[in-house]
N, CA, C and O atoms as CSV, one atom per row, in Angstrom:
chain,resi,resn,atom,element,x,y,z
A,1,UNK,N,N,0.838,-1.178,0.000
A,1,UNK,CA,C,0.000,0.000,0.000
A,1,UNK,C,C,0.885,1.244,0.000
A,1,UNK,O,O,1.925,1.400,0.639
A,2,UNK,N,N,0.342,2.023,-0.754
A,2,UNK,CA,C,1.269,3.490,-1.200
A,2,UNK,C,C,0.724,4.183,0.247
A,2,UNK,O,O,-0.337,4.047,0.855
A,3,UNK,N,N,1.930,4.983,0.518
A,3,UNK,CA,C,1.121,6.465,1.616
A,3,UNK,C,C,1.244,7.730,0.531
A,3,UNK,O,O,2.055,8.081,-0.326
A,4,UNK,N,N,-0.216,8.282,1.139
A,4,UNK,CA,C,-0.349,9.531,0.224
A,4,UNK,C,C,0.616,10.784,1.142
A,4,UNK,O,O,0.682,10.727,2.370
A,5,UNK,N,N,1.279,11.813,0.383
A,5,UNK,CA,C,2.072,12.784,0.916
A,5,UNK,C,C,1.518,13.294,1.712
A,5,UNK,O,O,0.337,13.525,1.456
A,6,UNK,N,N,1.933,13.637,2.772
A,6,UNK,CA,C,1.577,14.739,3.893
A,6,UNK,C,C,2.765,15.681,3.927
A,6,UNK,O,O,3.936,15.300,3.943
A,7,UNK,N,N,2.423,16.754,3.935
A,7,UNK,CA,C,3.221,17.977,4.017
A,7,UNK,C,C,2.890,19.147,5.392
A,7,UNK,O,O,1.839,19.678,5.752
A,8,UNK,N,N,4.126,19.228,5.855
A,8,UNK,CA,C,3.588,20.381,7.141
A,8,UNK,C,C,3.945,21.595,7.449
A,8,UNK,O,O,5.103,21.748,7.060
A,9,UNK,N,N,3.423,22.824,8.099
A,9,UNK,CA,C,3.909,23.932,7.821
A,9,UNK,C,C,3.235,24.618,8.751
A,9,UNK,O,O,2.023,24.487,8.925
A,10,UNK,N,N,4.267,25.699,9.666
A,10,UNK,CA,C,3.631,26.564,10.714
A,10,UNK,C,C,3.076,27.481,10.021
A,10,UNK,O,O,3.403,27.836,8.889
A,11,UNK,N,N,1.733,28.124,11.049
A,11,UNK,CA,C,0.996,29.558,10.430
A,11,UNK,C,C,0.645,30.167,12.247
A,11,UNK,O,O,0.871,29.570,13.299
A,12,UNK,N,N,0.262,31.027,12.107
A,12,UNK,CA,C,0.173,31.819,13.569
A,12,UNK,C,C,-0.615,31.077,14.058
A,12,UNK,O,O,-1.767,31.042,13.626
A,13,UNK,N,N,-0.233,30.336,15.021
A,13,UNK,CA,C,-1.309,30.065,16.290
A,13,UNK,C,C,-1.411,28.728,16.324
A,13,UNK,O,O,-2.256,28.178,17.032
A,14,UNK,N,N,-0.409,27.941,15.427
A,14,UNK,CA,C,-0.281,26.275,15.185
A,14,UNK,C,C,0.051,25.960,14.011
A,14,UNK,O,O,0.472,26.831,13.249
A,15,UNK,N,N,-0.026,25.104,13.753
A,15,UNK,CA,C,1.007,24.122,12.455
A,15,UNK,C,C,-0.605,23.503,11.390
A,15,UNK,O,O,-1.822,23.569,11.561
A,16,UNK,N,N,0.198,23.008,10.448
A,16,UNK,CA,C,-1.309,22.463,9.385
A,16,UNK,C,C,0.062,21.079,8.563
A,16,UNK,O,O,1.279,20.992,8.401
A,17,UNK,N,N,-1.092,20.331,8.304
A,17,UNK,CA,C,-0.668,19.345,7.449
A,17,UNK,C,C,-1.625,18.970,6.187
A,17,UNK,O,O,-2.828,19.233,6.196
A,18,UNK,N,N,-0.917,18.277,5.016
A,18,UNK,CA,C,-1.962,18.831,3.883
A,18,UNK,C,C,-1.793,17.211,3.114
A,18,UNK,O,O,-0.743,16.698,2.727
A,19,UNK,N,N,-3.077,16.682,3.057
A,19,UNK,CA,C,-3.373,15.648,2.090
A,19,UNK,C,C,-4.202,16.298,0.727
A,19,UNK,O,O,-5.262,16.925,0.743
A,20,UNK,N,N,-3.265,15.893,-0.572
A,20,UNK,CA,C,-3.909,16.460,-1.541
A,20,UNK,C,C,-4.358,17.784,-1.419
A,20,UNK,O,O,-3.801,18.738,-0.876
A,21,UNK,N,N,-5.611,17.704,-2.088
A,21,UNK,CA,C,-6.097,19.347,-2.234
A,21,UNK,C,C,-6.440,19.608,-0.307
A,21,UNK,O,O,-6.744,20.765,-0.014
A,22,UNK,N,N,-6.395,18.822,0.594
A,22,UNK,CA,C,-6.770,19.530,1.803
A,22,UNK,C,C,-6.317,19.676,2.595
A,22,UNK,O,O,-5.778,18.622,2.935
A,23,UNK,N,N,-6.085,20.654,3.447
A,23,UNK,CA,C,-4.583,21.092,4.614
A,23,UNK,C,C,-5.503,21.283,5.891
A,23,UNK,O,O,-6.257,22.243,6.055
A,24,UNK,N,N,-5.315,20.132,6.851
A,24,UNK,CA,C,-5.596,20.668,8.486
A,24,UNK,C,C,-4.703,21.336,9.119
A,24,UNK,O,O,-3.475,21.267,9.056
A,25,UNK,N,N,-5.520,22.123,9.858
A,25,UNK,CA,C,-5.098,23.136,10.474
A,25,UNK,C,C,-5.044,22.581,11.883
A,25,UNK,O,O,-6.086,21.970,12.120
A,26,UNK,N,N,-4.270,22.578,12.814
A,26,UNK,CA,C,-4.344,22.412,14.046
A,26,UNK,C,C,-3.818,23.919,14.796
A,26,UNK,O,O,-2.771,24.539,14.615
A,27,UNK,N,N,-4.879,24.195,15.615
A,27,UNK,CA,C,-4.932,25.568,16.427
A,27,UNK,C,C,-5.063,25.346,17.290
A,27,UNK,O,O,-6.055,24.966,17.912
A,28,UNK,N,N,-3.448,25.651,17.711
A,28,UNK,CA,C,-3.247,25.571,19.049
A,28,UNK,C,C,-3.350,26.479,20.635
A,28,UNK,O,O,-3.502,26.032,21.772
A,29,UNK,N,N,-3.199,27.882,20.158
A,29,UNK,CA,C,-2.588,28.992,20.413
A,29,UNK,C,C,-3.510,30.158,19.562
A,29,UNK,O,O,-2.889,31.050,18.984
A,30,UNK,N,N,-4.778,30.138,19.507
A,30,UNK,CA,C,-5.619,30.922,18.917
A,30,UNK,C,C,-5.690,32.581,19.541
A,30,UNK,O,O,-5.773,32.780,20.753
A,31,UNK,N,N,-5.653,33.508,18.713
A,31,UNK,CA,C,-5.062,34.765,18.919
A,31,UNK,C,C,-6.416,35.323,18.731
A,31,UNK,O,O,-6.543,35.545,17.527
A,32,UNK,N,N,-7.448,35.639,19.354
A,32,UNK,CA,C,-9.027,36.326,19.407
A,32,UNK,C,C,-9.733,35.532,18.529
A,32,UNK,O,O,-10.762,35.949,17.998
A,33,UNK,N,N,-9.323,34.514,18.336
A,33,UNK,CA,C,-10.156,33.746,17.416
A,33,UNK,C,C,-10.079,33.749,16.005
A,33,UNK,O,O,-11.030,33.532,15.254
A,34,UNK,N,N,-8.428,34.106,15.526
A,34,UNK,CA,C,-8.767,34.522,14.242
A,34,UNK,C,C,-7.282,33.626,13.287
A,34,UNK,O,O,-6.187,33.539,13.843
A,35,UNK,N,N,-7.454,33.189,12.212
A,35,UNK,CA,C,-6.014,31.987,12.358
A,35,UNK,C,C,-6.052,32.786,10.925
A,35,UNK,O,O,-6.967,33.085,10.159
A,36,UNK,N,N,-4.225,33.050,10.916
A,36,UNK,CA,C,-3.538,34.083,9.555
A,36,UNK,C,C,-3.243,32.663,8.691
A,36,UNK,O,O,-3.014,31.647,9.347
A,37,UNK,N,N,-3.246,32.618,7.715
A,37,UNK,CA,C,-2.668,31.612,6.644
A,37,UNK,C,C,-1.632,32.798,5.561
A,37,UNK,O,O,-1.971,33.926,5.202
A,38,UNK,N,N,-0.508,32.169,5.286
A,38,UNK,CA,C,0.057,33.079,4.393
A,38,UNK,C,C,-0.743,32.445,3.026
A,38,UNK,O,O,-1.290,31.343,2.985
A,39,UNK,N,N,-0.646,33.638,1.698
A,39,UNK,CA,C,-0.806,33.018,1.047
A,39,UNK,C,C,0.210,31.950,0.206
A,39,UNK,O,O,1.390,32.129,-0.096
A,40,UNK,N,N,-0.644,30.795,-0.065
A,40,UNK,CA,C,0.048,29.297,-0.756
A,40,UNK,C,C,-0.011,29.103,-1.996
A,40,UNK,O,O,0.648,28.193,-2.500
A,41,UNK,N,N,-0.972,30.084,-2.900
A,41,UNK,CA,C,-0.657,30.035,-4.406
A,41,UNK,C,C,-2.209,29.232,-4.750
A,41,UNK,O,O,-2.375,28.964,-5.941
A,42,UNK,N,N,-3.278,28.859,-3.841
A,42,UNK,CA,C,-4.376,28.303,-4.253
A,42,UNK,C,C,-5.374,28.713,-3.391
A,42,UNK,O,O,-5.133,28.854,-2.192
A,43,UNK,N,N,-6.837,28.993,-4.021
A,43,UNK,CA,C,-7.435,29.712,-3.536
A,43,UNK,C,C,-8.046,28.712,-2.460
A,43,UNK,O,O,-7.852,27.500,-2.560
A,44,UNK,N,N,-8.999,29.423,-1.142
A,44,UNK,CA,C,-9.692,28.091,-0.216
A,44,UNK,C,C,-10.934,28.399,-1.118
A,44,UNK,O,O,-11.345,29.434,-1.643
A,45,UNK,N,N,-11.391,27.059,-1.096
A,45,UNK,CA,C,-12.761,27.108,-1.360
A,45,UNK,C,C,-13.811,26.963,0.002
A,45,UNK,O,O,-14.684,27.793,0.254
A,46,UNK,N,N,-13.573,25.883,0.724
A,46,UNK,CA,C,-13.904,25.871,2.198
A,46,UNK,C,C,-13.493,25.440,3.126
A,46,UNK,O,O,-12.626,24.568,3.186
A,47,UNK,N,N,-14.205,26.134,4.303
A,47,UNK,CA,C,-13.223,25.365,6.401
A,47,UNK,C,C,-13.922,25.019,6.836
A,47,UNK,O,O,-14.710,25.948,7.016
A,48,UNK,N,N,-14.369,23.970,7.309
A,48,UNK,CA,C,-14.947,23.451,8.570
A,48,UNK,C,C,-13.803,22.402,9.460
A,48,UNK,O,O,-12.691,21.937,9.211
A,49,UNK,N,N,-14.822,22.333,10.687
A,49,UNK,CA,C,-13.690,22.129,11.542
A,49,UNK,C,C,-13.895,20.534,11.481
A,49,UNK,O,O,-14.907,19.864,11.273
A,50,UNK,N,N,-13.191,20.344,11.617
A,50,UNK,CA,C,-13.321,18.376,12.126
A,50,UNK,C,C,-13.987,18.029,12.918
A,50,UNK,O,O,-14.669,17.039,12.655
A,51,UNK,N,N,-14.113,18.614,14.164
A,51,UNK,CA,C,-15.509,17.890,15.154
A,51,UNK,C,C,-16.172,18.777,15.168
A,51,UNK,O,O,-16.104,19.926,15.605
A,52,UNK,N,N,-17.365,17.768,14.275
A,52,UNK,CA,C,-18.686,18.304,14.136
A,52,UNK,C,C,-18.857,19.068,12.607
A,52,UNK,O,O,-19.992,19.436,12.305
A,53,UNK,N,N,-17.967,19.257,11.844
A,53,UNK,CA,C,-18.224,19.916,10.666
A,53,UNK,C,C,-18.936,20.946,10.317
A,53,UNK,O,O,-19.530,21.151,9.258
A,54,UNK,N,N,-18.801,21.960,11.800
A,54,UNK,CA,C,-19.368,23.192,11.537
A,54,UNK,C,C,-18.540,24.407,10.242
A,54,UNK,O,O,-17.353,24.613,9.992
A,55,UNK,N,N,-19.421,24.814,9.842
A,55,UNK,CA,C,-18.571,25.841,8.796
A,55,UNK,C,C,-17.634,27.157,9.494
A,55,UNK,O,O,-18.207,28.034,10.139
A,56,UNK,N,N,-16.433,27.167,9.320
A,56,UNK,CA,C,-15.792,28.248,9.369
A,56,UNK,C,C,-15.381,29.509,8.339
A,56,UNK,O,O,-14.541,29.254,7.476
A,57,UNK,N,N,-15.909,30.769,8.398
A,57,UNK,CA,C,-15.348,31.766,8.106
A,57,UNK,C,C,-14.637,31.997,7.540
A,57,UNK,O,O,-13.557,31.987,8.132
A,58,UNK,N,N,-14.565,32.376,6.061
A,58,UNK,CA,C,-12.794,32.364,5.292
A,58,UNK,C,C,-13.114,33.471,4.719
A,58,UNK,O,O,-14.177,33.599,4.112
A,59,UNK,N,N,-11.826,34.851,4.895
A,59,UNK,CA,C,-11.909,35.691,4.736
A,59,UNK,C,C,-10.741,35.791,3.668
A,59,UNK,O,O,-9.695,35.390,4.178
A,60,UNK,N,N,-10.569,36.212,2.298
A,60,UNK,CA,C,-9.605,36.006,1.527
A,60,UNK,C,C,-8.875,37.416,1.443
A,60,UNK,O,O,-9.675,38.338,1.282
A,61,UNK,N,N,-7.908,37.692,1.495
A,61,UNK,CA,C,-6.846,39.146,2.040
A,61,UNK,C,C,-5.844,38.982,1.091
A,61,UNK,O,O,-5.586,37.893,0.578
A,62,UNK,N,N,-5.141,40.253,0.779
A,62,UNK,CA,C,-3.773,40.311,-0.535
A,62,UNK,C,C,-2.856,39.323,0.420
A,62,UNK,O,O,-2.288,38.345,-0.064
A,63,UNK,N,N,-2.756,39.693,1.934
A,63,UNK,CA,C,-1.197,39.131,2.412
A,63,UNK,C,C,-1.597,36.978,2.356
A,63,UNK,O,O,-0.851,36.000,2.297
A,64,UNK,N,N,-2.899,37.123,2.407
A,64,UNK,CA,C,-3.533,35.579,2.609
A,64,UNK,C,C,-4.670,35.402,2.838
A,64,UNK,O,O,-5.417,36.367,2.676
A,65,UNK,N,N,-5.224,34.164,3.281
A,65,UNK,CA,C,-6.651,33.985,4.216
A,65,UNK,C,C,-6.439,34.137,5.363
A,65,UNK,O,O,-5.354,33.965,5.918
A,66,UNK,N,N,-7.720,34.568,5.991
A,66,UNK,CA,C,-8.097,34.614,7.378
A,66,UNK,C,C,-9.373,33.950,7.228
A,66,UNK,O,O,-10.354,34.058,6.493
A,67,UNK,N,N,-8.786,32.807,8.748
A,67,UNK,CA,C,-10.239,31.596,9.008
A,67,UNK,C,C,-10.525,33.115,10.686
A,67,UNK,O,O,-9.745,33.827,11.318
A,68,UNK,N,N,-11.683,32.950,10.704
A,68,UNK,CA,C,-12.564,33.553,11.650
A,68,UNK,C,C,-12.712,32.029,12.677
A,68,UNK,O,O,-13.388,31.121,12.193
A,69,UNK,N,N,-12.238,31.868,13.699
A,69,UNK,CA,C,-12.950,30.565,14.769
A,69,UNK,C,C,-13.433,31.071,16.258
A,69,UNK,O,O,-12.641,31.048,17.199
A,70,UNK,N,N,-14.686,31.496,16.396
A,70,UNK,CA,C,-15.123,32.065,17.495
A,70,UNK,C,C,-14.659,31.013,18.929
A,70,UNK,O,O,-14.814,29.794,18.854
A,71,UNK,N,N,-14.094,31.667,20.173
A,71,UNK,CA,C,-14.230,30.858,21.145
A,71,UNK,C,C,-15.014,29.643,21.323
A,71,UNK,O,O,-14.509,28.585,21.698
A,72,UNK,N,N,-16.438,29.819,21.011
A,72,UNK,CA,C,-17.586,29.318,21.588
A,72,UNK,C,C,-17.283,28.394,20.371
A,72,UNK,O,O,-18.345,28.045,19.856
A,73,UNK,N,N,-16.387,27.971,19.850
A,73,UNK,CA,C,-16.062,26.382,18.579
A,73,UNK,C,C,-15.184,25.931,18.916
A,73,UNK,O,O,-15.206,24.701,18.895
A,74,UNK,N,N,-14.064,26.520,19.358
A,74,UNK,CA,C,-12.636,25.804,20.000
A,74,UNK,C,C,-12.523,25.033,21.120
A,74,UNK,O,O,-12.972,25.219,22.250
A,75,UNK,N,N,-11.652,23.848,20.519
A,75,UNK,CA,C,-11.620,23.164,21.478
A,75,UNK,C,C,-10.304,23.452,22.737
A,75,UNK,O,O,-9.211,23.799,22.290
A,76,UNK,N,N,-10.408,23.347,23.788
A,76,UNK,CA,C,-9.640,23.587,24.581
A,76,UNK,C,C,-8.067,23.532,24.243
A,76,UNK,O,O,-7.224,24.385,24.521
A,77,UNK,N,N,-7.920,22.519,23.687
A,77,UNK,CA,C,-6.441,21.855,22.987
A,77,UNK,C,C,-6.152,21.943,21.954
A,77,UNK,O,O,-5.058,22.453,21.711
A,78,UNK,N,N,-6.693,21.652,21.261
A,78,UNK,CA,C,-6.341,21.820,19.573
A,78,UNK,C,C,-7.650,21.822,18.414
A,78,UNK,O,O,-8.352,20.867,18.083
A,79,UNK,N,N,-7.680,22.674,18.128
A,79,UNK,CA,C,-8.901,22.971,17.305
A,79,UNK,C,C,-8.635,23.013,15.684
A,79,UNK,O,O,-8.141,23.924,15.019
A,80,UNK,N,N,-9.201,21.530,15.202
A,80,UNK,CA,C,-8.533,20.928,14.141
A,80,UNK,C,C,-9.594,21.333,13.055
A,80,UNK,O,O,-10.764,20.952,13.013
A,81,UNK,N,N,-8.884,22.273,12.090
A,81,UNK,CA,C,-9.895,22.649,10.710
A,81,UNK,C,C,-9.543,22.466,9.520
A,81,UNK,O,O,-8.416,22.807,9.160
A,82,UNK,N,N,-10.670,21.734,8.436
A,82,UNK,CA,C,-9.675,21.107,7.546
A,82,UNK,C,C,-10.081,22.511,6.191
A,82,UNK,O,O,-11.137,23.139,6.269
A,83,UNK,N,N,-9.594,22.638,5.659
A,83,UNK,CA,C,-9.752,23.586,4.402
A,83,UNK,C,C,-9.825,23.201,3.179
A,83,UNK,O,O,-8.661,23.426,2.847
A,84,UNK,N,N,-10.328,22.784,2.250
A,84,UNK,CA,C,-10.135,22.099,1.024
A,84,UNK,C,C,-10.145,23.883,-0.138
A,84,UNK,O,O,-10.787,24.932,-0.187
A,85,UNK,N,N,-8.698,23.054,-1.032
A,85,UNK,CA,C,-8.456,24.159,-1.818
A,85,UNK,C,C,-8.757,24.086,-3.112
A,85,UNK,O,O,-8.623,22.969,-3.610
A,86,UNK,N,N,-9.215,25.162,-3.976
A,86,UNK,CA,C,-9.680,24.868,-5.233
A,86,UNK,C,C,-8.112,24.979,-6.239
A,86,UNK,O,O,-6.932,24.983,-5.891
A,87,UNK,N,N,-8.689,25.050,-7.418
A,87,UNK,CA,C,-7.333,24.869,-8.351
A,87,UNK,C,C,-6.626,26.217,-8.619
A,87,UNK,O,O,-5.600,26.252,-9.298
């Protein structure tokens, strides 16, 4: 059995790892609730978080995206959001 690539990379407030078109985010260290992504050269199409698959907030900016994650969604420890990117 092949393993598919995983790739990893810090962004403010925790690290992300990326299968194919989709990169989790693990937020560790959330700064008012708001997680910077530099930009990566592909646009997001969408965030939701992993538990529970509520929709997150994607705000698209010249320097990158900004995911919006209100307190009242985070999990105490690590607040895992997956992003799937378009082409």
């Amino acid at each position: 059995m092949e393993r598919a690539a995983v790739r990893s990379r810090r962004v403010t407030g925790g690290v992300t790892t990326q299968k194919g078109s989709r990169i989790f985010i693990h937020v560790l260290e959330p700064e008012d609730g708001i997680v910077v992504l530099p930009d990566f050269g592909k646009p997001v199409s969408s965030a939701k978080l992993m538990n529970g698959g509520k929709a997150v907030k994607v705000e698209k900016q010249d320097f990158g995206t900004v995911l919006y994650v209100p307190q009242s969604i985070q999990d105490p420890i690590d607040t895992i959001i997956e992003i799937q990117t378009g082409q």
